[in-house]
Short mmCIF file of C-alpha atoms and ligand atoms in Angstrom, two decimals:
data_model
loop_
_atom_site.label_atom_id
_atom_site.label_comp_id
_atom_site.label_asym_id
_atom_site.label_seq_id
_atom_site.Cartn_x
_atom_site.Cartn_y
_atom_site.Cartn_z
CA MET V 281 -132.08 5.69 46.81
CA LEU V 282 -134.76 3.94 44.77
CA LEU V 283 -132.08 2.90 42.32
CA CYS V 284 -130.08 1.39 45.19
CA PHE V 285 -133.05 -0.69 46.22
CA ILE V 286 -133.63 -1.84 42.65
CA LEU V 287 -129.98 -2.82 42.30
CA LEU V 288 -130.20 -4.59 45.63
CA ILE V 289 -133.22 -6.58 44.51
CA VAL V 290 -131.52 -7.43 41.21
CA GLU V 291 -128.50 -8.60 43.18
CA LEU V 292 -130.68 -10.81 45.33
CA LEU V 293 -132.42 -12.42 42.34
CA HIS V 294 -131.09 -15.82 41.56
CA VAL V 295 -131.87 -16.74 37.98
CA THR V 296 -132.07 -20.44 37.08
CA GLY V 297 -133.28 -20.91 33.55
CA ASN V 298 -136.68 -19.24 33.46
CA VAL V 299 -137.34 -19.68 37.17
CA VAL V 300 -136.58 -16.65 39.30
CA THR V 301 -136.26 -17.12 43.03
CA VAL V 302 -135.38 -14.49 45.62
CA LYS V 303 -132.70 -15.32 48.15
CA PRO V 304 -133.67 -14.80 51.77
CA ILE V 305 -132.20 -11.66 53.35
CA VAL V 306 -132.00 -13.24 56.81
CA VAL V 307 -130.48 -16.65 57.45
CA ASN V 308 -130.53 -18.04 61.00
CA GLY V 309 -131.41 -14.60 62.34
CA THR V 310 -128.46 -12.96 60.57
CA TYR V 311 -128.66 -10.68 57.54
CA ILE V 312 -126.72 -12.13 54.61
CA ASN V 313 -125.80 -8.53 53.83
CA SER V 314 -124.80 -6.68 56.99
CA GLU V 315 -125.30 -3.24 55.39
CA LEU V 316 -128.89 -4.24 54.61
CA GLY V 317 -129.30 -5.23 58.25
CA LYS V 318 -128.25 -1.75 59.29
CA TYR V 319 -130.75 -0.10 56.91
CA HIS V 320 -133.48 -2.42 58.04
CA ALA V 321 -132.83 -1.69 61.72
CA ARG V 322 -132.86 2.05 61.07
CA LEU V 323 -136.00 1.91 58.96
CA ARG V 324 -137.85 0.35 61.90
CA VAL V 325 -137.61 3.71 63.65
CA LEU V 326 -138.82 5.80 60.70
CA SER V 327 -140.56 8.94 62.04
CA ARG V 328 -141.13 12.57 61.19
CA SER V 329 -138.65 13.90 63.76
CA CYS V 330 -135.78 12.84 66.01
CA HIS V 331 -137.95 13.83 68.97
CA ASP V 332 -140.54 11.29 67.89
CA ILE V 333 -137.88 8.59 67.43
CA LYS V 334 -136.59 9.35 70.91
CA GLU V 335 -140.05 9.32 72.54
CA ARG V 336 -141.50 6.35 70.70
CA TYR V 337 -138.51 4.05 70.35
CA GLY V 338 -136.24 5.25 73.15
CA ALA V 339 -133.28 5.94 70.84
CA THR V 340 -130.31 7.37 72.75
CA THR V 341 -127.49 7.33 70.19
CA ASP V 342 -126.44 10.44 68.25
CA GLY V 343 -126.16 9.82 64.53
CA ILE V 344 -127.87 9.62 61.16
CA TYR V 345 -131.50 8.43 61.18
CA TYR V 346 -134.21 8.03 58.52
CA LEU V 347 -137.08 10.49 58.64
CA THR V 348 -140.16 10.97 56.49
CA THR V 349 -142.32 14.00 55.69
CA ALA V 350 -146.11 14.12 55.88
CA ASN V 351 -146.14 13.57 52.11
CA GLY V 352 -143.89 10.51 52.38
CA VAL V 353 -140.59 11.99 51.23
CA MET V 354 -137.93 9.88 52.92
CA TYR V 355 -134.60 11.45 53.87
CA GLN V 356 -131.78 11.07 56.35
CA THR V 357 -130.47 13.54 58.86
CA PHE V 358 -128.49 13.81 62.07
CA CYS V 359 -130.22 13.37 65.44
CA ASP V 360 -128.71 14.76 68.64
CA MET V 361 -130.13 12.32 71.18
CA THR V 362 -128.10 13.56 74.16
CA THR V 363 -128.13 17.36 74.62
CA ALA V 364 -130.62 18.46 77.30
CA GLY V 365 -132.65 15.24 77.02
CA GLY V 366 -132.02 14.75 73.27
CA GLY V 367 -134.51 14.51 70.43
CA TRP V 368 -133.00 17.34 68.35
CA THR V 369 -133.33 17.11 64.54
CA LEU V 370 -130.67 18.78 62.37
CA VAL V 371 -132.67 20.75 59.81
CA ALA V 372 -130.15 23.19 58.33
CA SER V 373 -126.63 24.55 58.21
CA VAL V 374 -125.52 27.99 57.07
CA HIS V 375 -122.00 27.78 55.67
CA GLU V 376 -119.88 30.57 54.20
CA ASN V 377 -117.83 29.15 51.34
CA ASN V 378 -116.30 32.48 50.31
CA ILE V 379 -116.49 35.52 52.58
CA HIS V 380 -114.98 37.63 49.75
CA GLY V 381 -117.73 36.52 47.36
CA LYS V 382 -120.64 38.89 48.02
CA CYS V 383 -123.93 37.21 47.10
CA THR V 384 -122.12 34.88 44.74
CA LEU V 385 -122.31 31.12 44.18
CA GLY V 386 -122.77 29.28 47.48
CA ASP V 387 -124.57 32.13 49.25
CA ARG V 388 -127.77 30.08 49.24
CA TRP V 389 -129.18 31.63 52.43
CA SER V 390 -128.97 35.12 50.91
CA SER V 391 -128.53 35.52 47.15
CA GLN V 392 -126.39 33.76 44.58
CA GLN V 393 -127.12 36.42 41.97
CA GLY V 394 -125.62 39.56 43.45
CA SER V 395 -127.13 42.32 45.56
CA ASP V 396 -130.25 43.43 43.70
CA PRO V 397 -133.14 45.60 44.94
CA LYS V 398 -135.35 43.88 42.34
CA ARG V 399 -134.83 40.57 44.17
CA PRO V 400 -135.50 41.74 47.76
CA ASP V 401 -135.92 38.16 49.06
CA GLY V 402 -132.78 36.88 47.35
CA GLU V 403 -133.08 33.10 46.90
CA GLY V 404 -136.07 33.05 49.27
CA THR V 405 -134.50 30.05 50.99
CA TRP V 406 -135.67 30.86 54.53
CA ALA V 407 -139.33 30.61 53.55
CA ASN V 408 -139.47 28.08 50.70
CA MET V 409 -139.46 24.29 50.30
CA ASP V 410 -136.24 24.00 48.35
CA THR V 411 -133.75 21.58 49.93
CA PHE V 412 -130.02 21.04 49.37
CA GLY V 413 -126.88 19.47 50.76
CA THR V 414 -126.48 16.53 53.11
CA ALA V 415 -126.35 16.11 56.88
CA GLU V 416 -122.94 14.48 56.70
CA GLY V 417 -121.65 17.43 54.68
CA ALA V 418 -123.23 20.11 56.89
CA THR V 419 -119.85 21.58 57.89
CA SER V 420 -118.60 21.65 54.28
CA ASP V 421 -121.53 23.35 52.53
CA ASP V 422 -125.04 24.65 53.11
CA TYR V 423 -127.65 22.11 54.17
CA LYS V 424 -131.45 22.29 54.21
CA SER V 425 -133.48 19.17 54.88
CA PRO V 426 -137.23 18.56 54.34
CA GLY V 427 -137.48 18.69 58.15
CA TYR V 428 -136.91 22.44 57.92
CA TYR V 429 -140.50 22.88 56.71
CA ASP V 430 -142.09 19.56 57.65
CA ILE V 431 -141.38 19.25 61.37
CA SER V 432 -143.51 21.03 63.93
CA ALA V 433 -141.26 22.03 66.84
CA GLU V 434 -141.14 24.20 69.95
CA ASP V 435 -137.46 25.04 70.34
CA VAL V 436 -134.20 25.39 68.41
CA SER V 437 -130.64 24.38 69.14
CA VAL V 438 -127.63 25.93 67.37
CA TRP V 439 -124.09 24.61 67.01
CA HIS V 440 -121.18 26.56 65.52
CA VAL V 441 -118.94 23.79 64.18
CA PRO V 442 -115.59 24.55 62.49
CA ASN V 443 -115.70 23.96 58.74
CA GLY V 444 -114.80 20.47 57.63
CA VAL V 445 -115.16 18.75 61.02
CA GLN V 446 -116.57 15.24 60.67
CA LEU V 447 -119.87 14.30 62.24
CA GLN V 448 -118.35 12.17 65.01
CA ASN V 449 -116.53 15.25 66.32
CA TRP V 450 -119.23 17.89 65.94
CA THR V 451 -120.17 17.97 69.63
CA ASN V 452 -116.59 18.08 70.94
CA ASP V 453 -115.26 20.54 68.36
CA SER V 454 -118.11 23.10 68.45
CA ILE V 455 -116.99 26.59 69.44
CA LEU V 456 -120.50 27.48 70.63
CA ARG V 457 -123.62 25.41 71.36
CA TYR V 458 -126.89 26.51 72.90
CA HIS V 459 -130.60 25.76 72.82
CA THR V 460 -133.84 27.52 73.73
CA ASP V 461 -136.33 26.12 76.22
CA SER V 462 -138.91 28.91 75.94
CA LYS V 463 -141.01 27.05 73.32
CA PHE V 464 -140.95 30.32 71.34
CA LEU V 465 -141.25 28.46 68.02
CA SER V 466 -144.79 27.25 68.86
CA SER V 467 -146.15 30.78 68.56
CA SER V 468 -144.43 31.27 65.17
CA GLY V 469 -145.96 28.31 63.37
CA GLY V 470 -143.68 25.54 64.73
CA SER V 471 -140.80 25.90 62.25
CA LEU V 472 -138.43 28.48 60.83
CA TYR V 473 -140.21 27.97 57.50
CA HIS V 474 -143.41 29.34 59.05
CA LEU V 475 -141.59 31.91 61.18
CA PHE V 476 -139.97 33.46 58.11
CA LYS V 477 -143.26 33.43 56.19
CA LYS V 478 -144.62 35.59 58.99
CA TYR V 479 -141.42 37.66 59.28
CA PRO V 480 -139.98 37.75 55.71
CA VAL V 481 -136.23 38.16 55.22
CA ARG V 482 -136.83 40.86 52.63
CA PHE V 483 -134.98 44.07 51.90
CA GLY V 484 -136.86 47.33 52.48
CA ILE V 485 -139.90 46.19 54.46
CA GLY V 486 -138.76 47.20 57.95
CA GLU V 487 -136.64 49.42 60.13
CA CYS V 488 -133.73 48.74 62.41
CA ASN V 489 -134.81 47.93 66.01
CA LYS V 490 -138.49 48.49 65.18
CA ASP V 491 -139.48 45.51 63.11
CA VAL V 492 -137.64 42.73 64.91
CA GLY V 493 -138.93 39.15 64.71
CA PRO V 494 -139.05 36.71 67.63
CA THR V 495 -136.22 36.58 70.17
CA SER V 496 -135.62 34.00 72.89
CA PRO V 497 -133.16 33.57 75.74
CA VAL V 498 -130.83 30.58 75.31
CA VAL V 499 -129.33 27.91 77.57
CA TYR V 500 -125.65 27.27 76.86
CA ASP V 501 -124.31 23.77 76.15
CA THR V 502 -120.81 24.86 75.04
CA GLY V 503 -119.60 28.37 75.88
CA ASP V 504 -121.34 31.16 77.77
CA LYS V 505 -122.44 34.80 77.40
CA HIS V 506 -118.90 36.05 77.57
CA SER V 507 -117.43 33.60 75.03
CA THR V 508 -120.31 34.47 72.68
CA GLU V 509 -119.34 38.15 72.82
CA THR V 510 -115.71 37.43 71.99
CA LEU V 511 -116.71 35.61 68.79
CA TYR V 512 -117.86 38.95 67.33
CA GLY V 513 -115.82 42.09 66.55
CA PRO V 514 -114.50 44.10 69.55
CA SER V 515 -115.91 47.39 68.27
CA VAL V 516 -119.46 46.06 67.85
CA ARG V 517 -119.78 44.20 71.18
CA ASP V 518 -121.69 47.14 72.67
CA GLN V 519 -124.31 46.77 69.91
CA PHE V 520 -125.87 43.59 71.27
CA GLU V 521 -126.68 41.67 74.41
CA SER V 522 -125.54 38.03 74.46
CA GLY V 523 -127.52 35.06 75.78
CA PHE V 524 -130.29 35.21 73.16
CA ILE V 525 -131.17 34.18 69.64
CA THR V 526 -133.02 36.71 67.47
CA PHE V 527 -134.77 36.28 64.13
CA ARG V 528 -135.35 38.68 61.23
CA VAL V 529 -133.74 42.04 61.88
CA PHE V 530 -132.97 45.05 59.68
CA ASN V 531 -129.88 47.24 59.58
CA GLU V 532 -129.87 51.02 59.23
CA LYS V 533 -130.23 50.66 55.45
CA LYS V 534 -133.24 48.34 55.63
CA ALA V 535 -131.27 45.26 54.60
CA ALA V 536 -132.86 42.16 56.18
CA MET V 537 -130.99 39.44 58.11
CA ALA V 538 -132.40 36.11 59.26
CA ILE V 539 -130.58 35.05 62.45
CA CYS V 540 -128.51 36.80 65.11
CA SER V 541 -126.91 33.80 66.77
CA GLY V 542 -126.34 33.95 70.54
CA ILE V 543 -127.38 37.59 70.79
CA LYS V 544 -130.10 40.23 70.75
CA PRO V 545 -129.13 43.38 68.76
CA ILE V 546 -129.32 46.82 70.32
CA GLY V 547 -127.48 48.69 67.55
CA CYS V 548 -128.21 49.06 63.86
CA HIS V 549 -125.07 47.59 62.25
CA THR V 550 -126.57 44.11 62.36
CA GLU V 551 -124.55 43.01 59.31
CA HIS V 552 -121.56 42.47 61.63
CA TYR V 553 -123.30 39.99 63.94
CA CYS V 554 -126.32 38.55 62.11
CA ILE V 555 -126.32 36.04 59.24
CA GLY V 556 -128.34 35.05 56.18
CA GLY V 557 -129.82 37.98 54.33
CA GLY V 558 -132.36 39.11 51.85
CA GLY V 559 -131.26 39.84 48.29
CA HIS V 560 -130.15 43.42 48.70
CA PHE V 561 -127.64 45.24 50.89
CA PRO V 562 -127.41 48.91 49.86
CA GLY V 563 -124.08 50.75 49.91
CA LYS V 564 -121.23 50.20 47.47
CA ALA V 565 -118.43 50.91 49.91
CA THR V 566 -119.56 48.20 52.31
CA PRO V 567 -120.72 45.13 50.41
CA HIS V 568 -122.36 43.02 53.07
CA CYS V 569 -124.39 40.72 50.84
CA GLY V 570 -123.74 37.03 51.58
CA ASP V 571 -124.49 34.17 53.97
CA PHE V 572 -122.18 35.64 56.64
CA THR V 573 -123.01 39.24 55.65
CA GLY V 574 -120.37 41.72 56.84
CA PHE V 575 -118.38 39.44 59.16
CA ASP V 576 -115.22 40.53 57.32
CA SER V 577 -115.81 44.30 57.43
CA ASP V 578 -112.40 45.36 58.76
CA SER V 579 -110.60 42.81 56.61
CA TYR V 580 -111.09 39.14 57.15
CA GLY V 581 -109.90 37.28 60.19
CA PRO V 582 -108.14 39.54 62.67
CA ASP V 583 -109.83 39.95 66.01
CA THR V 584 -110.16 43.69 65.53
CA GLY V 585 -112.73 46.35 64.75
CA LYS V 586 -116.05 45.19 63.39
CA SER V 587 -114.86 41.86 61.95
CA ALA V 588 -116.11 38.70 63.55
CA SER V 589 -113.40 36.32 64.79
CA LYS V 590 -111.75 33.93 62.35
CA GLU V 591 -113.19 31.06 64.40
CA MET V 592 -116.72 32.36 63.89
CA THR V 593 -116.25 33.11 60.18
CA GLU V 594 -114.82 29.64 59.55
CA ALA V 595 -117.54 27.68 61.36
CA ALA V 596 -120.85 26.43 59.95
CA VAL V 597 -124.05 27.28 61.83
CA LEU V 598 -126.02 24.08 62.41
CA ILE V 599 -129.69 24.51 63.28
CA PHE V 600 -131.79 21.87 65.09
CA TYR V 601 -135.50 21.63 66.03
CA ARG V 602 -137.19 19.93 68.97
C1 NAG R 116 -112.02 13.39 65.84
O1 NAG R 116 -111.08 14.09 66.60
C2 NAG R 116 -110.02 13.31 67.08
C3 NAG R 116 -109.18 14.17 68.03
O2 NAG R 116 -108.88 15.41 67.47
C4 NAG R 116 -109.23 12.79 65.89
O3 NAG R 116 -108.16 11.98 66.34
C5 NAG R 116 -110.16 11.95 65.02
O4 NAG R 116 -109.50 11.54 63.86
C6 NAG R 116 -111.40 12.77 64.62
N1 NAG R 116 -112.34 11.89 63.98
C7 NAG R 116 -112.82 12.11 62.78
C8 NAG R 116 -113.79 11.12 62.26
O5 NAG R 116 -112.50 13.10 62.12
C1 NAG R 117 -115.35 13.87 73.13
O1 NAG R 117 -114.86 14.29 74.38
C2 NAG R 117 -115.08 13.37 75.42
C3 NAG R 117 -114.67 14.01 76.72
O2 NAG R 117 -113.42 14.64 76.59
C4 NAG R 117 -114.33 12.07 75.10
O3 NAG R 117 -114.56 11.13 76.11
C5 NAG R 117 -114.83 11.53 73.76
O4 NAG R 117 -114.07 10.41 73.38
C6 NAG R 117 -114.70 12.59 72.68
N1 NAG R 117 -115.33 12.09 71.47
C7 NAG R 117 -114.69 12.00 70.30
C8 NAG R 117 -115.47 11.48 69.16
O5 NAG R 117 -113.52 12.33 70.13
CA1 CA R 118 -120.11 34.63 50.24
CA1 CA R 119 -123.42 29.15 51.89
#
């Protein structure tokens, strides 16, 4: 980024002998470089969240905006300026690059170093300030923006977007979209970063159904309670109630999971319907370690048994704050 600006300045320098003059960037009200005009226009609405951009500058267009953190780290992310009044900042995506790879490379929201009781938090991604990926690539790989820890928000919105879909088509192609309006995030520190500090995604520190983190009812934007159910395996649909989002749960073997999307678990086999885990999932016969845990339990894809649907397994989970 900085390099781009330096190159840009160098490009604009007009060297005549020893005299260096800088060309104007605007001539007769028009930018001599139209790309620069676009950057300039976007930088005028620099804020710490899409909600702020919406409130302060009245932005109504979905797309990529510049944001800054409290410490002045500048980054770009996607703003949903339309759903339920808009002002939603994309802060993360959880993407499964290899459902057969169990806590292998790419399982950034669980562990990239295998299932290991000595690393009960795995990569620790849910509660640290590491960032990776890009907004534009959020359906092709994991994404975590500085907004994940920097923004103070009240609600979340979640989109399940098929892998590889381009940004322009995210809204139309989503298989499930919902948001909360309970302001539940306010009482958990205002971000998932703070929520997961309070409710660590760590193997062995809690029991199934006893030590559950926050849960909130959701409002559907694409899909409904019934379509949510059908995205998960037929034989586990009696283990949850749809129409909710739930954070930090444990299965019967004390393995921790971060998010149960669209549902509230009742049963203890949470590895079939909750994503993003700590660093250890006990049990050799059922290796559930990975970003999408045990979504492939009864072989990958078919709409049978405990396996989540192919649609669900092949869609990235995009997380927004407002
Ligand atoms: C969006 O979807 C439409 C309809 O399926 C398709 O024609 C178009 O190429 C897609 N746009 C992008 C940017 O992928
Ligand atoms: C999304 O769907 C709406 C309604 O069907 C349509 O008008 C719009 O063009 C679509 N957008 C894209 C990017 O394909
Ligand atoms: Ca994996
Ligand atoms: Ca991943």
